[in-house]
Coordinates of C-alpha atoms in Angstrom, one line a residue:
X15 CA 6.6 20.7 -12.3
X16 CA 10.1 19.2 -12.2
X17 CA 12.3 19.9 -15.2
X18 CA 13.5 16.8 -17.1
X19 CA 17.2 17.1 -16.8
X20 CA 18.0 13.7 -18.2
X21 CA 20.2 15.0 -21.1
X22 CA 20.9 18.5 -19.7
X23 CA 24.3 20.1 -20.0
X24 CA 25.9 21.8 -16.9
X25 CA 24.6 25.2 -18.3
X26 CA 21.0 23.9 -18.3
X27 CA 21.1 22.7 -14.6
X28 CA 20.0 25.0 -11.8
X29 CA 22.5 27.8 -11.5
X30 CA 24.6 26.0 -14.2
X31 CA 26.0 23.9 -11.5
X32 CA 28.0 21.0 -13.1
X33 CA 28.1 19.0 -9.8
X34 CA 24.3 18.7 -9.5
X35 CA 23.0 15.1 -10.1
X36 CA 19.7 15.7 -12.0
X37 CA 18.3 12.2 -11.2
X38 CA 18.7 12.7 -7.5
X39 CA 16.9 16.0 -7.6
X40 CA 14.0 14.4 -9.4
X41 CA 13.9 11.4 -7.0
X42 CA 13.9 13.6 -3.9
X43 CA 11.2 15.8 -5.4
X44 CA 9.0 12.7 -6.0
X45 CA 9.6 11.5 -2.4
X46 CA 8.5 15.0 -1.1
X47 CA 5.2 14.6 -3.1
X48 CA 4.0 11.9 -0.6
X49 CA 2.3 13.3 2.4
X50 CA -0.3 12.5 5.1
X51 CA -3.1 13.6 2.7
X52 CA -1.5 12.0 -0.3
X53 CA 0.1 8.7 1.1
X54 CA -0.2 6.6 -2.0
X55 CA 0.3 7.6 -5.7
X56 CA 0.3 5.9 -9.0
X57 CA 2.9 6.2 -11.7
X58 CA 0.5 8.1 -13.9
X59 CA -0.4 10.6 -11.1
X60 CA 3.3 11.2 -10.3
X61 CA 4.1 11.7 -14.0
X62 CA 1.2 14.2 -14.3
X63 CA 2.1 16.2 -11.1
X64 CA 5.8 16.4 -11.9
X65 CA 5.6 16.9 -15.7
X66 CA 8.2 14.2 -16.2
X67 CA 8.0 11.5 -18.9
X68 CA 6.4 8.3 -17.8
X69 CA 9.5 6.3 -18.7
X70 CA 11.7 8.7 -16.5
X71 CA 9.2 8.3 -13.6
X72 CA 9.1 4.5 -14.0
X73 CA 12.9 4.3 -13.7
X74 CA 13.0 6.6 -10.6
X75 CA 10.2 4.7 -8.9
X76 CA 11.9 1.4 -9.6
X77 CA 15.2 2.7 -8.2
X78 CA 13.6 4.0 -5.1
X79 CA 11.6 0.8 -4.6
X80 CA 14.7 -1.4 -4.9
X81 CA 16.5 0.9 -2.5
X82 CA 13.7 0.6 0.1
X83 CA 12.5 4.2 -0.1
X84 CA 9.3 3.3 -1.7
X85 CA 6.9 0.2 -1.4
X86 CA 4.7 -0.9 -4.3
X87 CA 1.1 -1.9 -3.9
X88 CA 0.5 -4.4 -6.7
X89 CA -3.2 -4.6 -6.2
X90 CA -3.7 -0.8 -6.5
X91 CA -0.7 -0.2 -8.7
X92 CA 0.4 2.6 -6.4
X93 CA 3.5 3.5 -4.4
X94 CA 3.9 4.7 -0.8
X95 CA 6.9 5.6 1.3
X96 CA 9.0 2.7 2.6
X97 CA 10.6 2.1 5.9
X98 CA 14.0 3.3 4.9
X99 CA 12.6 6.8 4.7
X100 CA 11.5 6.5 8.3
X101 CA 15.0 5.2 9.3
X102 CA 16.5 8.2 7.7
X103 CA 14.3 10.4 10.0
X104 CA 15.3 8.3 13.0
X105 CA 19.0 8.6 12.3
X106 CA 18.8 12.3 11.9
X107 CA 16.9 12.8 15.1
X108 CA 18.5 10.1 17.3
X109 CA 20.9 12.6 18.7
X110 CA 18.0 14.7 20.0
X111 CA 16.2 14.2 23.3
X112 CA 12.7 12.8 23.5
X113 CA 11.6 16.2 24.8
X114 CA 13.2 18.1 21.8
X115 CA 11.5 15.8 19.4
X116 CA 8.0 16.0 21.1
X117 CA 7.8 19.7 21.9
X118 CA 6.9 21.0 18.4
X119 CA 4.4 18.2 18.0
X120 CA 2.9 19.1 21.4
X121 CA 2.7 22.7 20.4
X122 CA 0.9 21.9 17.2
X123 CA -1.5 19.6 19.2
X124 CA -2.1 22.5 21.6
X125 CA -2.8 24.9 18.7
X126 CA -5.2 22.4 17.0
X127 CA -7.2 21.7 20.1
X128 CA -6.8 24.6 22.5
X129 CA -5.9 22.1 25.2
X130 CA -2.9 22.1 27.4
X131 CA -0.6 19.2 26.2
X132 CA 2.0 17.1 28.1
X133 CA 4.7 14.6 27.7
X134 CA 5.3 12.1 30.5
X135 CA 7.6 9.2 31.3
X136 CA 7.2 6.6 34.0
X137 CA 9.5 6.3 37.0
X138 CA 8.5 3.4 39.2
X139 CA 4.9 3.8 40.3
X140 CA 4.9 7.5 39.3
X141 CA 4.6 9.5 36.0
X142 CA 6.9 12.5 35.6
X143 CA 5.8 15.4 33.4
X144 CA 8.8 16.4 31.3
X145 CA 7.1 18.8 28.8
X146 CA 4.1 21.1 28.9
X147 CA 2.5 23.4 26.3
X148 CA -0.1 25.6 28.0
X149 CA -3.4 25.8 26.1
X150 CA -5.9 28.6 25.5
X151 CA -8.8 26.8 27.3
X152 CA -9.2 27.4 31.0
X153 CA -8.0 24.5 33.1
X154 CA -7.6 24.5 36.8
X155 CA -4.7 22.1 37.0
X156 CA -1.5 22.3 39.1
X157 CA 0.5 20.0 36.7
X158 CA 3.8 21.5 35.5
X159 CA 7.1 20.2 34.2
X160 CA 8.7 18.1 36.9
X161 CA 5.3 17.2 38.5
X162 CA 5.1 13.6 39.8
X163 CA 1.8 11.8 40.0
X164 CA 0.8 8.3 40.9
X165 CA 0.5 6.3 37.6
X166 CA -2.4 4.2 38.8
X167 CA -4.5 7.2 39.5
X168 CA -4.1 9.1 36.2
X169 CA -5.2 8.2 32.6
X170 CA -1.8 9.1 31.2
X171 CA -0.2 6.8 33.8
X172 CA -2.7 4.0 33.0
X173 CA -1.7 4.5 29.3
X174 CA 1.8 3.5 30.1
X175 CA 0.9 0.8 32.6
X176 CA -1.5 -0.9 30.2
X177 CA 1.3 -1.5 27.8
X178 CA 3.6 -3.2 30.3
X179 CA 3.6 -7.0 30.6
X180 CA 1.2 -7.9 33.4
X181 CA 3.8 -9.8 35.5
X182 CA 5.9 -6.6 35.5
X183 CA 2.8 -4.6 36.7
X184 CA 2.1 -7.2 39.5
X185 CA 5.8 -7.0 40.6
X186 CA 5.8 -3.2 40.6
X187 CA 2.7 -2.9 42.7
X188 CA 3.2 -5.8 45.1
X189 CA 2.7 -4.4 48.6
X190 CA 1.9 -0.9 47.2
X191 CA -0.4 1.3 49.3
X192 CA -3.0 2.6 46.7
X193 CA -4.0 6.2 47.4
X194 CA -7.4 7.1 45.9
X195 CA -8.3 10.6 44.6
X196 CA -11.8 10.0 43.1
X197 CA -14.3 7.1 43.1
X198 CA -12.8 5.9 39.9
X199 CA -9.3 5.4 41.3
X200 CA -8.3 1.7 41.6
X201 CA -8.0 1.0 45.3
X202 CA -6.0 -2.3 45.1
X203 CA -3.9 -4.4 42.7
X204 CA -6.9 -6.4 41.7
X205 CA -8.9 -3.4 40.6
X206 CA -5.8 -1.9 38.8
X207 CA -5.2 -5.2 36.8
X208 CA -8.9 -5.3 35.8
X209 CA -8.7 -1.7 34.7
X210 CA -5.5 -2.2 32.7
X211 CA -6.9 -5.3 31.0
X212 CA -9.8 -3.2 29.8
X213 CA -7.4 -0.4 28.7
X214 CA -4.9 -2.6 26.9
X215 CA -6.8 -2.9 23.5
X216 CA -7.4 0.8 23.1
X217 CA -5.2 3.2 21.1
X218 CA -5.9 6.0 23.6
X219 CA -7.6 6.5 26.9
X220 CA -10.2 9.2 27.8
X221 CA -10.8 10.7 31.2
X222 CA -13.8 12.8 32.3
X223 CA -12.8 13.9 35.8
X224 CA -10.8 10.7 36.5
X225 CA -8.0 12.3 38.5
X226 CA -8.9 16.0 38.9
X227 CA -12.8 16.3 39.1
X228 CA -13.0 19.3 36.9
X229 CA -10.5 18.2 34.2
X230 CA -10.9 16.1 31.0
X231 CA -8.1 14.3 29.4
X232 CA -7.1 12.2 26.4
X233 CA -3.8 10.2 26.5
X234 CA -2.0 7.9 24.1
X235 CA 1.4 6.1 24.3
X236 CA 4.6 7.0 22.5
X237 CA 6.6 4.0 21.3
X238 CA 10.3 3.8 20.8
X239 CA 12.2 1.9 18.0
X240 CA 11.8 -1.4 19.9
X241 CA 8.0 -0.9 20.1
X242 CA 8.1 -0.2 23.9
X243 CA 5.8 2.5 25.3
X244 CA 8.5 4.8 26.4
X245 CA 6.4 7.8 27.1
X246 CA 2.8 9.2 26.7
X247 CA 1.2 12.4 25.5
X248 CA -2.1 13.9 26.6
X249 CA -4.3 16.9 25.9
X250 CA -6.3 18.2 28.9
X251 CA -9.0 20.9 29.3
X252 CA -11.7 21.9 31.7
X253 CA -14.9 19.9 31.5
X254 CA -16.8 22.9 30.1
X255 CA -14.3 23.4 27.2
X256 CA -15.6 20.5 25.1
X257 CA -18.7 18.5 24.7
X258 CA -17.8 15.0 25.9
X259 CA -18.5 13.4 22.6
X260 CA -16.4 16.0 20.7
X261 CA -13.5 15.4 23.2
X262 CA -13.6 11.7 22.7
X263 CA -14.1 11.8 18.9
X264 CA -12.2 14.9 17.6
X265 CA -9.5 15.5 20.2
X266 CA -8.9 11.8 20.6
X267 CA -7.8 11.5 17.0
X268 CA -5.5 14.4 17.2
X269 CA -3.8 13.0 20.3
X270 CA -3.4 9.7 18.7
X271 CA -1.8 11.3 15.6
X272 CA 0.6 13.3 17.7
X273 CA 1.6 10.2 19.7
X274 CA 2.2 8.3 16.4
X275 CA 4.2 11.1 14.9
X276 CA 6.6 11.2 17.9
X277 CA 6.8 7.4 17.8
X278 CA 7.8 7.5 14.2
X279 CA 10.4 10.1 14.9
X280 CA 11.9 7.8 17.5
X281 CA 12.1 5.0 14.9
X282 CA 9.0 3.0 15.6
X283 CA 7.8 1.2 12.5
X284 CA 4.7 -0.7 13.8

């Protein structure tokens, strides 16, 4: 419950601090009440949860809406966080590196799934692994930070290639000698383009022994403020660690959520 400090004297504010702005405290507390599990709230619900008068809550919500920190859904008579809140997060994090932003999210994804998690960026026709969080499940993989792998032969690489304009992909692979690693590896530009066209509509890609025969993987793109797929994350495990359906249903959602969280931290508002 938030105390209604509308008419409070300095002695009645926290610690008797005369410089505290009560309305700001109440507004910030209301913003903190929105979460992934509670993304939309009505005025009545906020008044109930905070213990503030409805008239006070109405004025705060209206102020936050006008300032862009909340958005109103007229049909449902609810509020949700606005884009300005996301920009605040971006401005605070913009001085940090992509790896710094992603690592705690990769660690949480690792803890949630037991899988080893990675962050990669593309350099030419390769992907470069720039972060790794080692999981609890046994996985016979030689991938570590600094590893370079051919993008066309890995699901995490295809994740990035599929979000490039097709003419750029064609130029990138013009004259390229396609090494193959499994029967699923595209052997030429035509096969790669066909695969990427199938990949493009999907939010994430799943691999069941696509690059390393004993390793399963789920990968999803990370977008920057301009909406460009700047990086990708994945979760990998041995084939016997998960039932295939569970990997593609349960782990997939968590990987997509992690990629989205990193993207939002980078300023993506799609």
